[in-house]
XYZ file of C-alpha atoms in Angstrom:
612
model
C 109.276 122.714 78.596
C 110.972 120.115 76.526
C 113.292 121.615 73.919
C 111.516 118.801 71.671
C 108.504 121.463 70.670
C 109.233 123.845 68.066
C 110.289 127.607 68.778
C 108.292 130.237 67.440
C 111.083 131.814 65.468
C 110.750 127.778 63.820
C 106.787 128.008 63.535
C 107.261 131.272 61.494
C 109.880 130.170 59.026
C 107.033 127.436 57.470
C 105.630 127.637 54.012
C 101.723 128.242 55.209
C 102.814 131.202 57.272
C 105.337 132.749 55.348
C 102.532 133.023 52.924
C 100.547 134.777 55.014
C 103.049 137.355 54.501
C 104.239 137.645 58.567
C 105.765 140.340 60.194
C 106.927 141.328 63.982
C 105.093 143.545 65.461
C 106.618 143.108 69.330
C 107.916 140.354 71.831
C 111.254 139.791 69.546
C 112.427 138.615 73.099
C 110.104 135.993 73.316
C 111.070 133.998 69.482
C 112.775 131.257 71.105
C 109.948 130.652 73.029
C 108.820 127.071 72.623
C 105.204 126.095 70.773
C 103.328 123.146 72.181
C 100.142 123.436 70.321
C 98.416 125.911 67.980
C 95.219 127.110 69.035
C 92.536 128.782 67.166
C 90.000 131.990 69.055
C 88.201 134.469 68.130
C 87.286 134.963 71.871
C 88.630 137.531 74.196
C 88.653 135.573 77.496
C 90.034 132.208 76.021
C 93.092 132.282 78.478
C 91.332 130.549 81.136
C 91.072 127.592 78.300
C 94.818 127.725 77.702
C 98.032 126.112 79.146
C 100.746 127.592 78.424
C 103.437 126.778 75.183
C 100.570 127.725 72.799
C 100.765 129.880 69.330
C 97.002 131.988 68.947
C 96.006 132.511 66.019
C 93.406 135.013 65.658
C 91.563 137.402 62.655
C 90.699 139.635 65.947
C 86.462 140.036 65.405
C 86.095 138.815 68.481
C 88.289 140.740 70.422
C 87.700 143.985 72.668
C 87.190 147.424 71.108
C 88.833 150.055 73.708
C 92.277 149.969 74.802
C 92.049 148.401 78.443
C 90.304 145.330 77.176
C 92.983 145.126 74.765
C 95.829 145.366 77.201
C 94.109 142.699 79.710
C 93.835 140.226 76.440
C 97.459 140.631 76.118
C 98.023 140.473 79.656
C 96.363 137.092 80.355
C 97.734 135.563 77.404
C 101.249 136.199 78.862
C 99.938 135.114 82.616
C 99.234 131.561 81.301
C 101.908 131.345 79.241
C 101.388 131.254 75.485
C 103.888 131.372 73.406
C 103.131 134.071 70.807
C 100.069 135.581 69.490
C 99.329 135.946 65.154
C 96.778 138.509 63.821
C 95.211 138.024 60.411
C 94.959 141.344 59.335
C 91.510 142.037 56.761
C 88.470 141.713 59.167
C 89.319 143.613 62.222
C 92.012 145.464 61.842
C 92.977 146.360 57.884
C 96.288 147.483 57.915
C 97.988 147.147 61.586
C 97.318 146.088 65.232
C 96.276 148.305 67.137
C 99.255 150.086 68.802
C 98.028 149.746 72.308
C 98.290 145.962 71.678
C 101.656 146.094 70.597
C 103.033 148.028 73.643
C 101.068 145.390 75.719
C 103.124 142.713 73.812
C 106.385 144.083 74.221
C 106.045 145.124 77.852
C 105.299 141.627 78.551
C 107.877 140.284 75.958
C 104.433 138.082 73.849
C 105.669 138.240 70.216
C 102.701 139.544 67.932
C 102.783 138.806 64.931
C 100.874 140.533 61.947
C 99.417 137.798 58.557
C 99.148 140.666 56.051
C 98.183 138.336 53.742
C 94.915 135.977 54.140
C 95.845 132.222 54.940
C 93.792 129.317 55.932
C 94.437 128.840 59.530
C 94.031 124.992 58.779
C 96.849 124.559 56.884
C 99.527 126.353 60.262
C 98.108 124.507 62.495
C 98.230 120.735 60.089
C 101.893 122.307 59.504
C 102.969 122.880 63.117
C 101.251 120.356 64.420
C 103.532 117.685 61.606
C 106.432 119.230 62.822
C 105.671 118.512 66.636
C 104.850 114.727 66.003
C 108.205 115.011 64.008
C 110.332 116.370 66.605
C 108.663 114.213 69.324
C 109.450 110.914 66.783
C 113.132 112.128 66.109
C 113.774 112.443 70.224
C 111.550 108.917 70.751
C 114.069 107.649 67.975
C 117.088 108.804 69.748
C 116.002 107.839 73.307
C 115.735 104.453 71.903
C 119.607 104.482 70.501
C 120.930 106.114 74.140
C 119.170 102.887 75.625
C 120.679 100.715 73.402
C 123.874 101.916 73.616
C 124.324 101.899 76.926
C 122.511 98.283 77.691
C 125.488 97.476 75.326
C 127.992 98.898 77.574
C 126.776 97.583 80.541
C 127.011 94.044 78.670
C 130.269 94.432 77.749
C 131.184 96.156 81.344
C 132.622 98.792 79.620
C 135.126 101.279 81.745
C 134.243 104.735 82.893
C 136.317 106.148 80.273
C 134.314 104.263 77.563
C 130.770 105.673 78.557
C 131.977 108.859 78.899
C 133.496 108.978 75.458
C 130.024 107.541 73.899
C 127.993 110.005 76.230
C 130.139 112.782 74.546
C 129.787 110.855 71.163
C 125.723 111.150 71.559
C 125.169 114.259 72.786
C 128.435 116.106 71.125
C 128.735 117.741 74.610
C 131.705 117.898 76.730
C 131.493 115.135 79.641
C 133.368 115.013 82.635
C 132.979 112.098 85.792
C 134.478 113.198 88.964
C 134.266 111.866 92.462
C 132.530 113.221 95.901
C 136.383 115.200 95.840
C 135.554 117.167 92.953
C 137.998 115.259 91.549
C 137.890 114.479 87.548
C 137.860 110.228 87.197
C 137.511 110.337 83.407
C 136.255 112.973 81.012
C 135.875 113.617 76.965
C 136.007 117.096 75.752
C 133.713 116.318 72.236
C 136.399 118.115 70.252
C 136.858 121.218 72.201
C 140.002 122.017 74.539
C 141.293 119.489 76.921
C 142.964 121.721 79.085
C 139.871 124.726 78.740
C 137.276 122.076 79.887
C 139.500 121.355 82.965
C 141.448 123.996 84.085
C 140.364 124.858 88.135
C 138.250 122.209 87.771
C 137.651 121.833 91.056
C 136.885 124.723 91.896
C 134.720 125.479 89.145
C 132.970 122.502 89.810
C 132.194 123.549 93.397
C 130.109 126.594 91.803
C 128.358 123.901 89.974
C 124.668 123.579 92.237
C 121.910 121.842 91.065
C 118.494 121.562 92.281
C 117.894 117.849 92.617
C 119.849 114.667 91.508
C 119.593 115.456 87.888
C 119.050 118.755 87.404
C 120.183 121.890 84.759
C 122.651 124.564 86.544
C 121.774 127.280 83.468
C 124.456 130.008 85.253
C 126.927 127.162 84.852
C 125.649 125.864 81.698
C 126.117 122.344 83.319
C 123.410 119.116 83.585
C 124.307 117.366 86.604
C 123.407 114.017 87.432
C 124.396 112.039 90.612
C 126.191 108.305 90.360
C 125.814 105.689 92.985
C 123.886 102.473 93.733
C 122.677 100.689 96.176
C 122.347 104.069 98.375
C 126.070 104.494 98.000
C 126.982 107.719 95.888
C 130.434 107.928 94.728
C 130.446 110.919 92.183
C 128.662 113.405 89.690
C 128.359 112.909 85.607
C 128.384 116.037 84.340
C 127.302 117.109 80.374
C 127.769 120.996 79.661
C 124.964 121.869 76.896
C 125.062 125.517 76.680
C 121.278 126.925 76.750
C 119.883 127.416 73.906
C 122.312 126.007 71.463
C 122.137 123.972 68.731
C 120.580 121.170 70.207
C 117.354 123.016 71.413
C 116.699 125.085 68.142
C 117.711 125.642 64.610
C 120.398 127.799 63.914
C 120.309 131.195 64.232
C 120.042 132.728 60.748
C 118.974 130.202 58.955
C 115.987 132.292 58.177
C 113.592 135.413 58.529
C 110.013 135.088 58.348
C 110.051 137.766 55.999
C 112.554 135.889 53.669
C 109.315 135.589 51.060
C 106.399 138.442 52.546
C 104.948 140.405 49.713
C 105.239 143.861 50.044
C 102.946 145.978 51.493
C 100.998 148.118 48.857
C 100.012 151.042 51.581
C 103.993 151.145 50.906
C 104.332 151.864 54.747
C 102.510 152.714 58.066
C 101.216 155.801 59.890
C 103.340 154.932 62.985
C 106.729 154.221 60.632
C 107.329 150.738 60.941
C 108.614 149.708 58.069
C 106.502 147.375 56.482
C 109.506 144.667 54.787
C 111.204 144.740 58.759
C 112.264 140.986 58.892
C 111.902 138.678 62.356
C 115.323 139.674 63.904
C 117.318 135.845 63.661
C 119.181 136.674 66.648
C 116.549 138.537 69.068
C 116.740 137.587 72.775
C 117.129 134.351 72.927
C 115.245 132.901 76.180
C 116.966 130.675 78.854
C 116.134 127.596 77.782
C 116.603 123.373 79.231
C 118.347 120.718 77.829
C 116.385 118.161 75.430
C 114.596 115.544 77.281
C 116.994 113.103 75.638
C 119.927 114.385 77.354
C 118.391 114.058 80.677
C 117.897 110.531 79.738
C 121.093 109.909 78.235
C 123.445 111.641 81.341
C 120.663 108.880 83.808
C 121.247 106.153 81.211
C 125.413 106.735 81.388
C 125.345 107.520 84.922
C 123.573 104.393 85.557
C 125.664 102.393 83.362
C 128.992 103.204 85.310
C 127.483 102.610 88.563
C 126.594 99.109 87.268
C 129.962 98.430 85.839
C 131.454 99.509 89.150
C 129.205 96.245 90.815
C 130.390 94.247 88.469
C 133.934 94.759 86.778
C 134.348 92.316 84.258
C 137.662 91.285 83.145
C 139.247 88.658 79.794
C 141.239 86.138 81.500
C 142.441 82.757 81.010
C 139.996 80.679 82.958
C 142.201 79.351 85.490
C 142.857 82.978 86.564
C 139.208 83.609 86.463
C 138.907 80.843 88.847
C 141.706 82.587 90.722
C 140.028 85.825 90.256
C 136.740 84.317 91.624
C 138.158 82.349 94.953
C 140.175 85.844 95.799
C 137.446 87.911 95.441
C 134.718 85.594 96.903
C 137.253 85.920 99.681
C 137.591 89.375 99.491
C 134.008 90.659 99.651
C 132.194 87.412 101.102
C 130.463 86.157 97.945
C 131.096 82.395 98.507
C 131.249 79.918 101.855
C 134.330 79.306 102.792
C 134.228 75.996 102.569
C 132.851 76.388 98.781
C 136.028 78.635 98.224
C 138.210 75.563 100.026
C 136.779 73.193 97.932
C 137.519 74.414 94.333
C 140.954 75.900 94.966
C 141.527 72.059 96.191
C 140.112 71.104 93.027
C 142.783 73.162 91.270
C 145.708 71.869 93.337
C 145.701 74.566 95.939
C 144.968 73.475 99.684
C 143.814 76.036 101.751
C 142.594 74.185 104.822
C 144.853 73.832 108.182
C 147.642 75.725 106.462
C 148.746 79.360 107.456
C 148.007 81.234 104.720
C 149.339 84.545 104.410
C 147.857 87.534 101.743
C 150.378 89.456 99.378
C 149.334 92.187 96.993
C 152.436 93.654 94.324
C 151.694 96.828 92.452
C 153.244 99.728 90.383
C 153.970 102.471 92.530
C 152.473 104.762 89.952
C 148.734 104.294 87.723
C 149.728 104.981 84.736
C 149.983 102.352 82.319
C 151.817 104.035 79.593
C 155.234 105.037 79.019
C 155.758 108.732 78.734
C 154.437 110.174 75.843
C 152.867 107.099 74.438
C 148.898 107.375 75.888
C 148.255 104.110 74.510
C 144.867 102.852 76.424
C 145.650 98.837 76.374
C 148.881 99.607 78.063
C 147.589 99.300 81.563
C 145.354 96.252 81.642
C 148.818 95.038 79.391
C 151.178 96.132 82.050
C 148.834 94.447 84.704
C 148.927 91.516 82.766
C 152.234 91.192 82.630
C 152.871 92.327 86.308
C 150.278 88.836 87.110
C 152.302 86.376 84.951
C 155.466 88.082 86.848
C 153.817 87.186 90.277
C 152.961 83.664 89.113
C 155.968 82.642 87.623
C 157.560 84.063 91.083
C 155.563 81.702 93.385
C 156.595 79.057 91.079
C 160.210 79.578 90.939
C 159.966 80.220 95.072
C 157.948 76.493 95.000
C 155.071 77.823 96.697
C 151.442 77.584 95.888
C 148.866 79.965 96.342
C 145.971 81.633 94.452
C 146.886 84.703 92.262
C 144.936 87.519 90.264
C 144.677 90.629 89.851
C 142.503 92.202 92.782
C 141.738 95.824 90.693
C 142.869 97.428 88.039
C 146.442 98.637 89.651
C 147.556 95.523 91.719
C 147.932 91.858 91.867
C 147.324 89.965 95.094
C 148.149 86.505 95.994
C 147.373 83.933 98.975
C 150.039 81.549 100.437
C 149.624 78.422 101.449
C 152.380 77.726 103.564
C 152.968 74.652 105.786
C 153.451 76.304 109.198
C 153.755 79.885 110.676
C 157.441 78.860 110.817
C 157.793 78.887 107.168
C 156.770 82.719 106.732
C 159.030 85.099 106.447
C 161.609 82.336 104.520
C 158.527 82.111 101.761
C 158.170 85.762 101.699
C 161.960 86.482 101.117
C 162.179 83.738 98.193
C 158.993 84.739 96.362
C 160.399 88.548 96.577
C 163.671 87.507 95.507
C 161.760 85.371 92.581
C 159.970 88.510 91.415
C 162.434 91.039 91.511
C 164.847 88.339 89.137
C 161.821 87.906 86.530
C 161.171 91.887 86.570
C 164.042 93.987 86.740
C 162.104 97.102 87.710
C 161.496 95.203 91.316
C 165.094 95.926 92.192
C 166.015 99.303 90.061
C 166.794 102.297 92.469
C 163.999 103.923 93.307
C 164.806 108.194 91.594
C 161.674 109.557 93.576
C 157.959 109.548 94.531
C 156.196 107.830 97.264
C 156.594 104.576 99.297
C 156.823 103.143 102.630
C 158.725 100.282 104.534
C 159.233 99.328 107.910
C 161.038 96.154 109.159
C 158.188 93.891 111.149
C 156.439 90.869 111.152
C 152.917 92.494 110.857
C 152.680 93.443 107.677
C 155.418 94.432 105.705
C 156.354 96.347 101.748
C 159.640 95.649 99.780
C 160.292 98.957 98.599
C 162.977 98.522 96.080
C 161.899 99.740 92.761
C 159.299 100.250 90.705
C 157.266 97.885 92.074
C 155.987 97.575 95.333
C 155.508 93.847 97.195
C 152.833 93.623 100.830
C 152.452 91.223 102.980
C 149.909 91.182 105.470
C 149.822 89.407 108.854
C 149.752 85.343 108.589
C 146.490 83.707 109.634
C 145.917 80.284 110.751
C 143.009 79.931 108.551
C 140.841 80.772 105.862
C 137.783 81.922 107.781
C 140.798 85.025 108.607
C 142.085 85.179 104.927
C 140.134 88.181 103.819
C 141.801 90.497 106.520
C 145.393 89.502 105.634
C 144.370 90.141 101.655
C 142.861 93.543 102.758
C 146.035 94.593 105.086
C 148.454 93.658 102.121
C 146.213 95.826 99.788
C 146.273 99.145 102.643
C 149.747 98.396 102.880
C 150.726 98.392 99.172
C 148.671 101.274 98.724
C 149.801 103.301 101.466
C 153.546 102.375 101.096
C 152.936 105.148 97.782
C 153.050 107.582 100.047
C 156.096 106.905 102.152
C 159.219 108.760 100.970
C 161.805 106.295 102.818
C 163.965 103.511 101.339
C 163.209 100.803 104.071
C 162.763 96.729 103.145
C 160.046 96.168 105.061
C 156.553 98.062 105.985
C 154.569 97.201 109.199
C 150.746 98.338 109.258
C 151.574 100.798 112.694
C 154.193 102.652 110.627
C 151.130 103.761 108.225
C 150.460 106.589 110.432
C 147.656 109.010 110.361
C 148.392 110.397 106.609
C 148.909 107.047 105.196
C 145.779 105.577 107.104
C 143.406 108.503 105.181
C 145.106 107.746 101.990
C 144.035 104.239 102.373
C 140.314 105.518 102.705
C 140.446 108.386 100.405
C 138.330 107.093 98.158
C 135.897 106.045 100.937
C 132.662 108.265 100.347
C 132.812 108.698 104.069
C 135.825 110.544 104.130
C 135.053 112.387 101.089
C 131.447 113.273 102.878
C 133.705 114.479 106.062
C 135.935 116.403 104.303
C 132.904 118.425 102.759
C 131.374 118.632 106.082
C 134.223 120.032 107.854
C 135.889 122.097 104.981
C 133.142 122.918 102.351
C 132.176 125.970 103.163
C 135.547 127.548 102.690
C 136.711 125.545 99.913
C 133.369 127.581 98.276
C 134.806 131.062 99.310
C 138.055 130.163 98.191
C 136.355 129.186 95.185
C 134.529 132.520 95.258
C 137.918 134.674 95.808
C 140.720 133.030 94.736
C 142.601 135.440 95.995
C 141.946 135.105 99.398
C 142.870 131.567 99.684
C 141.708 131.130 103.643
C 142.470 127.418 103.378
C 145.783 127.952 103.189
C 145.847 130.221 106.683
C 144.062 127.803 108.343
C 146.668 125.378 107.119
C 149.582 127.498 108.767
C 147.571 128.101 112.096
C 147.538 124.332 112.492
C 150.483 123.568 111.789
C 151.753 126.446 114.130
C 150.011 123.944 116.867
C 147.279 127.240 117.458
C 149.998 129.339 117.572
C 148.544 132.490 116.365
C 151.894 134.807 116.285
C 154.416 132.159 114.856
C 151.153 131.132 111.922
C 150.978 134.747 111.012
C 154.782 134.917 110.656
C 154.819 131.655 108.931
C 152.266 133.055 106.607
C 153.796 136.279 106.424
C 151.419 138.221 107.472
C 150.954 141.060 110.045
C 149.362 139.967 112.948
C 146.223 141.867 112.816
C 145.653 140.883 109.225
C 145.848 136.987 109.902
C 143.436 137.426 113.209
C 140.648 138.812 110.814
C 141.614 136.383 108.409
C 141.298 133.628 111.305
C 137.935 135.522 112.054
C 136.416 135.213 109.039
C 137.324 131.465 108.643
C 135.405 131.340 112.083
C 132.603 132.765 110.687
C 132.742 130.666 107.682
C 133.066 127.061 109.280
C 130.904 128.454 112.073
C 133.757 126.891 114.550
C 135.743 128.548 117.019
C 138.981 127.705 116.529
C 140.116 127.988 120.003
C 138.286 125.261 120.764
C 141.187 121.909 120.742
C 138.353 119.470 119.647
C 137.348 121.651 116.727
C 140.670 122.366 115.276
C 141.854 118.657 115.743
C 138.389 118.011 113.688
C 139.363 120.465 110.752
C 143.324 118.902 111.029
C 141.901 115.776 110.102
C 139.684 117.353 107.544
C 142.698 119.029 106.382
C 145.173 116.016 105.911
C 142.341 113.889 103.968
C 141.644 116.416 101.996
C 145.593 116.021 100.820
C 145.102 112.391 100.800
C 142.076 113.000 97.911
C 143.893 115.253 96.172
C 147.305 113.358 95.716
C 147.092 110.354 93.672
């Protein structure tokens, strides 16, 4: 039930009951229970009228005299689900319940609640009933803000890391946006610890189940919601709203329904409950579901960044955007070729019967910002910069070509050179061009990733900071897209390589570079889960097994079982029931050549996710 309805610790805390003079008989478990409606009886069988969330109020005259009718009145009240039950005390029953009644309650965990005091019904219900349309407004109210905060964002094509800071902003909740990997893409910890929130995240994420594409995981504490389009799911949104909280009810101990009872003159009772005994503030609270509103608002945000990933919006000068637009409506087929021709003519770029060759540059690391300066506009600044570097290279080198940025790491260019003659003299000048306007292009490289290979099928200057790719030359446009697209494998791939060579050739990527190139390919991420999931969820479970890591030593040992188990130092027996139980796990057998070249794959993509 929507944590919108008032709990029944709430309903007791108002003026027209409190002046009834309440007091707990049973069911303290049940006080964060929420109340959907008050209903009026004075009938013993009105549970098959009920249905379920509902506070009874009842003087008792109508209801049954001996104790079994009494416990199956209490009984179906708790079948159907009613939230709590209140006794005027006067007409039936003077001073107390009876008791049978309130070991019925508290078996089935009903709170009963005793009016020693007489009080017009009318007035709870008119009082509750306010408080519902209230609540109900106040969520309406802030449905409609979520909505328009996010239509904003998707206007302005604001990043990932912008809607998850205003999701956190809206629902003070810790939000965190990860990929298929279990990998975190951006997250906002609402004022709690950073490095809490994501410490093993991965593997705590893993434990993270839900029923359904949004759903509540209430052993987790997390509401999960799925984030794709156009059948293409590339991640989870996740919002942890602790059950219960602050956002579903008032804060415990803010009051007692016996804050303002009159005392009882009898000045006690015959089985010794004392009389002045206060609703317990922090009784049992129930498991309870997130507000309505943040199910709405996690959809809303999750929706929202799957938009802005369709269309990435980006301030340029508006030749680049014209740039920008030909390279992409290369890129992913959005314009006829001839269209594309046609304007970059118009702008003094020929395309047609030249051989046209694509080049992507890039940092050979993502972050924008110098050490210890996390200053958010330095990457899009840096990638600025790194786009006027490549343009004012193709001038100097006297070649023409369109240039833009292609994402949010690289810049890619097409050549238009003359002949096929004419290629590898162009690509030597315009590197030469680049690496004299930005001295980074030529500092030694101290370490980290990056690949080159002398060739002439697509090739990586790997001198620096930066890294230049070429792909192969095509003859003409109709081709263009797959030279861009080689240049941009290369580039990225060339992160990975650890040798100092001028020049990077697409068969040099090898099978570790090739999966790096699709790690972020939902396919891969999908195949890795497939093959590997079920023990990344043990290891999860025992972390101090770790199984993935003897699988990782058996492969490498080529099936080797002796020289694994040595590598892994472990006694031979141990690392067979080890290798056993991974069996078991994977439900493979790991003799078999097929599987383990299967899970070997499995194995070096799952690197290839997990290293930027």
């Amino acid at each position: 039930m929507s944590a919108v309805f008032p709990t029944v610790r709430e309903v007791l805390a108002l003026d027209p009951v409190r002046h009834g003079a309440p007091r707990l008989v049973a069911g303290d478990s049940g006080l964060d229970a929420p109340v959907r409606w008050v209903h009026v009886t004075e009938v013993p069988d009105i549970a098959t009228l009920l249905g379920g969330g509902e506070l009874v109020l009842t003087t008792g005259i109508g209801l049954p005299a001996d104790d079994a009718g009494l416990r199956a009145f209490i009984g179906d009240l708790a079948d159907v689900g009613v939230s709590g039950l209140v006794v005027e005390l006067g007409r039936r029953y003077l001073n107390q319940v009876p008791r049978v009644m309130a070991a019925a309650a508290e078996r089935r965990g009903l709170p009963l609640v005793e009016l020693r005091r007489a009080t017009p019904f009318v007035r709870i219900t008119e009082a509750v009933h306010a408080l519902i349309v209230d609540a109900q407004l106040t969520e309406l109210r802030a449905t409609e803000e979520i909505h328009q905060r996010f239509t904003e964002l998707s206007v302005e094509g604001a990043g990932p890391g912008e809607v998850v800071r205003q999701a956190a902003e809206l629902s003070g909740c810790p939000v965190v946006l990860e990929n298929l990997s279990r990998q975190v893409l951006a997250y906002d910890p609402a004022g709690e610890s950073a490095e809490l929130l994501l410490d093993g995240w991965e593997q705590h994420s893993r434990r993270i189940r839900p029923a359904g594409r949004t759903a509540y995981d209430g052993d987790s504490g997390w509401l999960v919601t799925t984030v794709g389009a156009r059948g293409q799911d590339w991640g989870r949104l996740l919002l942890r709203w602790p059950g219960g909280g602050d956002l579903a009810t008032s804060p415990a101990g803010d009051h007692t329904a016996a804050d303002h009872t009159a005392a009882d003159p009898t000045g006690g009772e015959p089985d010794g409950r004392d009389p002045e005994t206060p609703v317990p503030a922090t009784a049992g609270r129930t498991v309870a579901v997130p507000p309505t509103r943040l199910t709405i608002l996690v959809e809303r945000a999750a929706s929202t960044l799957a938009l802005g990933r369709l269309i990435r919006r980006d301030a340029e000068g508006l030749e680049r955007q014209i740039h920008r637009t030909l390279l992409t409506a290369l890129l992913d087929h959005s314009r006829p070729v001839d269209e594309v021709a046609l304007r970059a003519k118009a702008l003094g770029v020929v395309l047609d019967r030249r051989h046209l060759v694509g080049v992507v540059v890039r940092h050979r690391t993502d972050d924008g910002a110098p050490a210890g300066e996390p200053d958010p506009e330095a990457a899009p600044a840096r990638l600025r910069d790194l786009a006027e570097a490549v343009g004012q290279a193709l001038r100097e080198a006297k070649l023409t070509g369109l240039t833009s940025a292609v994402d949010d790491q690289a810049v890619g260019a097409l050549l238009a050179l003359p002949e096929a003659a004419a290629e590898e003299r162009a690509l030597a000048a315009f590197a030469a061009a680049l690496r004299r306007g930005r001295p980074d292009a030529s500092a030694p490289r101290q370490a980290g990733p990056a690949r080159a290979v002398a060739g002439s099928g697509g090739r990586v200057t790997a001198t620096g900071a930066v890294i230049i790719a070429a792909g192969s030359g095509v003859g003409s446009l109709r081709e263009a897209r797959r030279s861009l697209v080689e240049a941009r494998q290369i580039a990225d791939a060339a992160r990975r390589d650890r040798r100092d060579l001028p020049i990077f050739r697409l068969p040099h990527v090898g099978l570790a570079g090739l999966l790096h190139l699709l790690r972020d390919e939902p396919r891969v991420q999908t195949f890795v889960e497939r093959e590997l999931g079920a023990l990344l969820a043990y290891d999860a479970q025992h972390p101090r097994e770790q199984l993935l890591g003897t699988l990782r030593a058996y492969l490498d040992a080529g099936r080797n079982k002796s020289a694994a188990a040595a590598a892994a130092h472990l006694s031979r027996p141990a690392f067979y029931e080890r290798l056993a139980r991974i069996a078991r796990i994977l439900d493979v057998d790991l003799d078999s050549v097929e599987a383990c070249l299967s899970l070997h794959v499995a194995l070096e993509a799952l690197d290839a996710i997990r290293t930027p």
